Amino acid sequence: MTPPIVEARAIHKHFGHLHVLKGVDLRVAEKELVFLIGPSGSGKSTLLRCLNRLEDPSSGSVVVDGIDMLDARTDINKARQRIGMVFQSFNLYPHMTALGNVALALRKVQGMGRAEAEAKAQEALKRVHLADRADHFPLQLSGGQQQRVAIARAIALEPRVMLFDEPTSALDPELVGGVLAVMRELREDGMTMVVVSHEMGFAKAAADRVVFMADGLIVEEGVPGDFFDAPKHARTRAFISQIERH
Amino acid sequence: MDRNALRVEAVSPMDLFIETFFNWQIVHDAWPILWQGLQATLLLSALVVPLGMIGGIIIAVLSTVHSPWVKWPLRVWVDTFRALPPLVLLIFIFAGLPFIGIDVGPWGAVAIGFFLNTGAYYGEILRAGIESVPQGQLEAARSTGLTRGQTMRYVVLPQAVRNVLPDLISNTLEVVKLTSIASVVALPELLFQARQAQSVTYNATPIMVAAVVYFILLWPVVRVLSQLENRQLAGRR
């Protein structure tokens, strides 16, 4: 087996008195799509945010693409270019156009000139099927379009891994499909992805592995078929039946 | 004999009022000296507004640092210079500091005084602006590899300024008006010149002219401000 591209070991995270992650291990192989599910408060988003150090784990280790993310000598800004992230609430910069949103890090982080950065940004927008919306501001776009711009902003940097933190939870149901379609295309292009989401249909269709978390621990994991059809733990069964009732 | 010849020339109170406050001859005679004053006021504003803004940005950015070693000194600094009347501050810098060997002259005193006082006000406004930018904006920017400084400069501050633009403009209006306190350190700004002209002519007309000039200068800004406020109110709905 190839060495994992993401390797998190024994991650603990405390927020004051709250013990949110209680020793979590997560390995993600290259080109793998891992789905993180679990009830709210189970720590799945926190785990995701520990991977690019938006949260600092209280203890444990995180290695992404061979880089020790928690080493004080690691240039975190450089490391983060290899880890794209997409947020529940899109977080597009409202004062910039779609193109500006995608081009900012290309220019300021990767040091490209304006023309080069914009050409590359345009290419990224094309990949999310929004080439014709390049000069629109976020408020002029639908939620689904905004989220696709956010995906373009992340993939333009050519990351090795993409993290998705509930990418469709803030969307109207009819807009979810477009975002999931883009994610599926990314997957087909060989992107390694870690996805926190409640889109079980997508998990069944596209995930290589489903990881179920509860109370800051990984309870169970497996390939989607086994996981959904024959969950081993009572906790997992309860969660799946609850979700599938909707 | 014509009885009228004996009458002392009667001046109606209205005429007296007009002669004292709206005397065209005096407007004409005093204009060169007032014009100099206006130029000095514009120069002063062009000096102290950017200075205050720079001070404000420094204060606002420092206020995002959570360390108590930054937070408390900053708090004391801002509170001090907001509480201290700017006139007192200016006189202290101009007339007090020379006793400990620091003589910065009138322009220097004004520059320092406004940097401290106005900077504290701009700082509070910009701090509110920075706090109005959602945390998710910072996270998105940092997740793409932007440094803390780049995130502040390209993502947070532009939004912060836009969110508090009416307050910034409003404060700028106050600052331009406040430049008149430079007259206490004998800096020949508009009000100082007007009072010079008044004391030479024994006539209040120069003061009235100064008032009109201030109005012409600031009224367009007031209009823009109220438009912005309306638009922002509409935007919130």
mmCIF file of N, CA and C in Angstrom, chain A residues 49 52 54 77 80-81 83 85 87 91-96 104-105 108-109 153 157, chain B residues 135-148 150 154-156 158-159 162:
data_model
loop_
_atom_site.group_PDB
_atom_site.id
_atom_site.type_symbol
_atom_site.label_atom_id
_atom_site.label_comp_id
_atom_site.label_asym_id
_atom_site.label_seq_id
_atom_site.Cartn_x
_atom_site.Cartn_y
_atom_site.Cartn_z
ATOM 1 N N ARG A 49 -10.643 20.259 10.706
ATOM 2 C CA ARG A 49 -9.936 21.534 10.876
ATOM 3 C C ARG A 49 -8.568 21.352 11.518
ATOM 4 N N ASN A 52 -5.628 20.844 8.627
ATOM 5 C CA ASN A 52 -4.883 21.980 8.050
ATOM 6 C C ASN A 52 -4.559 23.014 9.128
ATOM 7 N N LEU A 54 -6.407 24.717 11.140
ATOM 8 C CA LEU A 54 -7.268 25.835 11.520
ATOM 9 C C LEU A 54 -7.552 25.725 13.010
ATOM 10 N N ASN A 77 1.931 28.298 6.207
ATOM 11 C CA ASN A 77 1.282 28.920 5.052
ATOM 12 C C ASN A 77 1.627 28.200 3.753
ATOM 13 N N ARG A 80 -0.287 24.806 3.830
ATOM 14 C CA ARG A 80 -1.732 24.907 3.597
ATOM 15 C C ARG A 80 -2.085 24.987 2.116
ATOM 16 N N GLN A 81 -1.128 25.400 1.284
ATOM 17 C CA GLN A 81 -1.425 25.432 -0.152
ATOM 18 C C GLN A 81 -1.693 24.041 -0.700
ATOM 19 N N ILE A 83 -3.403 21.827 0.865
ATOM 20 C CA ILE A 83 -4.636 21.315 1.468
ATOM 21 C C ILE A 83 -5.755 22.312 1.189
ATOM 22 N N MET A 85 -9.557 23.770 1.227
ATOM 23 C CA MET A 85 -10.677 23.584 2.150
ATOM 24 C C MET A 85 -11.911 24.320 1.644
ATOM 25 N N PHE A 87 -15.863 25.372 2.881
ATOM 26 C CA PHE A 87 -16.597 25.573 4.128
ATOM 27 C C PHE A 87 -18.110 25.515 3.915
ATOM 28 N N ASN A 91 -17.850 31.284 2.538
ATOM 29 C CA ASN A 91 -16.798 32.226 2.930
ATOM 30 C C ASN A 91 -16.078 32.860 1.746
ATOM 31 N N LEU A 92 -16.821 33.177 0.697
ATOM 32 C CA LEU A 92 -16.203 33.939 -0.399
ATOM 33 C C LEU A 92 -15.982 35.366 0.076
ATOM 34 N N TYR A 93 -14.943 36.020 -0.476
ATOM 35 C CA TYR A 93 -14.690 37.410 -0.123
ATOM 36 C C TYR A 93 -15.709 38.279 -0.861
ATOM 37 N N PRO A 94 -16.594 38.950 -0.117
ATOM 38 C CA PRO A 94 -17.701 39.657 -0.787
ATOM 39 C C PRO A 94 -17.258 40.869 -1.597
ATOM 40 N N HIS A 95 -16.060 41.386 -1.311
ATOM 41 C CA HIS A 95 -15.616 42.595 -2.008
ATOM 42 C C HIS A 95 -14.838 42.271 -3.277
ATOM 43 N N MET A 96 -14.757 40.993 -3.634
ATOM 44 C CA MET A 96 -14.037 40.618 -4.847
ATOM 45 C C MET A 96 -14.958 39.821 -5.764
ATOM 46 N N LEU A 104 -6.740 35.550 -5.750
ATOM 47 C CA LEU A 104 -6.018 36.218 -4.650
ATOM 48 C C LEU A 104 -4.816 35.418 -4.151
ATOM 49 N N ALA A 105 -5.061 34.153 -3.774
ATOM 50 C CA ALA A 105 -3.957 33.361 -3.220
ATOM 51 C C ALA A 105 -2.922 33.030 -4.295
ATOM 52 N N LYS A 108 -0.899 36.337 -4.249
ATOM 53 C CA LYS A 108 -0.208 36.747 -3.026
ATOM 54 C C LYS A 108 0.559 35.607 -2.367
ATOM 55 N N VAL A 109 0.097 34.378 -2.562
ATOM 56 C CA VAL A 109 0.786 33.250 -1.926
ATOM 57 C C VAL A 109 1.763 32.617 -2.905
ATOM 58 N N ARG A 153 -11.616 28.223 -5.865
ATOM 59 C CA ARG A 153 -10.590 28.949 -5.115
ATOM 60 C C ARG A 153 -9.584 27.981 -4.492
ATOM 61 N N LEU A 157 -5.094 26.237 -6.453
ATOM 62 C CA LEU A 157 -3.761 26.128 -5.851
ATOM 63 C C LEU A 157 -3.158 24.741 -6.040
ATOM 64 N N GLN B 135 -15.621 35.483 11.134
ATOM 65 C CA GLN B 135 -14.444 34.639 11.350
ATOM 66 C C GLN B 135 -14.160 33.756 10.137
ATOM 67 N N GLY B 136 -15.224 33.332 9.454
ATOM 68 C CA GLY B 136 -15.069 32.458 8.296
ATOM 69 C C GLY B 136 -14.220 33.078 7.193
ATOM 70 N N GLN B 137 -14.239 34.405 7.099
ATOM 71 C CA GLN B 137 -13.417 35.085 6.101
ATOM 72 C C GLN B 137 -11.937 34.864 6.386
ATOM 73 N N LEU B 138 -11.574 34.966 7.650
ATOM 74 C CA LEU B 138 -10.174 34.743 8.035
ATOM 75 C C LEU B 138 -9.781 33.302 7.772
ATOM 76 N N GLU B 139 -10.690 32.394 8.138
ATOM 77 C CA GLU B 139 -10.369 30.976 7.988
ATOM 78 C C GLU B 139 -10.184 30.620 6.519
ATOM 79 N N ALA B 140 -11.067 31.143 5.679
ATOM 80 C CA ALA B 140 -10.951 30.856 4.254
ATOM 81 C C ALA B 140 -9.613 31.372 3.729
ATOM 82 N N ALA B 141 -9.277 32.592 4.121
ATOM 83 C CA ALA B 141 -8.031 33.192 3.627
ATOM 84 C C ALA B 141 -6.816 32.411 4.125
ATOM 85 N N ARG B 142 -6.815 32.087 5.422
ATOM 86 C CA ARG B 142 -5.664 31.352 5.972
ATOM 87 C C ARG B 142 -5.559 29.958 5.356
ATOM 88 N N SER B 143 -6.718 29.358 5.034
ATOM 89 C CA SER B 143 -6.685 27.995 4.492
ATOM 90 C C SER B 143 -6.047 27.960 3.104
ATOM 91 N N THR B 144 -6.000 29.113 2.417
ATOM 92 C CA THR B 144 -5.338 29.130 1.106
ATOM 93 C C THR B 144 -3.869 29.504 1.233
ATOM 94 N N GLY B 145 -3.388 29.684 2.461
ATOM 95 C CA GLY B 145 -1.967 29.945 2.653
ATOM 96 C C GLY B 145 -1.613 31.414 2.824
ATOM 97 N N LEU B 146 -2.607 32.300 2.825
ATOM 98 C CA LEU B 146 -2.301 33.707 3.079
ATOM 99 C C LEU B 146 -1.801 33.850 4.513
ATOM 100 N N THR B 147 -0.828 34.729 4.718
ATOM 101 C CA THR B 147 -0.327 34.958 6.066
ATOM 102 C C THR B 147 -1.340 35.806 6.834
ATOM 103 N N ARG B 148 -1.096 35.913 8.150
ATOM 104 C CA ARG B 148 -1.951 36.754 8.980
ATOM 105 C C ARG B 148 -2.014 38.181 8.421
ATOM 106 N N GLN B 150 -1.292 39.289 5.330
ATOM 107 C CA GLN B 150 -1.971 39.352 4.023
ATOM 108 C C GLN B 150 -3.481 39.247 4.193
ATOM 109 N N TYR B 154 -5.707 42.143 2.639
ATOM 110 C CA TYR B 154 -6.500 41.936 1.425
ATOM 111 C C TYR B 154 -7.924 41.480 1.689
ATOM 112 N N VAL B 155 -8.163 40.878 2.838
ATOM 113 C CA VAL B 155 -9.487 40.299 3.078
ATOM 114 C C VAL B 155 -10.250 41.050 4.173
ATOM 115 N N VAL B 156 -9.602 41.271 5.323
ATOM 116 C CA VAL B 156 -10.347 41.815 6.461
ATOM 117 C C VAL B 156 -10.505 43.337 6.378
ATOM 118 N N PRO B 158 -10.328 45.626 3.920
ATOM 119 C CA PRO B 158 -11.240 46.218 2.921
ATOM 120 C C PRO B 158 -12.706 46.079 3.328
ATOM 121 N N GLN B 159 -13.044 44.928 3.901
ATOM 122 C CA GLN B 159 -14.428 44.735 4.337
ATOM 123 C C GLN B 159 -14.734 45.565 5.579
ATOM 124 N N ARG B 162 -15.288 49.154 4.626
ATOM 125 C CA ARG B 162 -16.576 49.325 3.961
ATOM 126 C C ARG B 162 -17.731 49.275 4.964
#
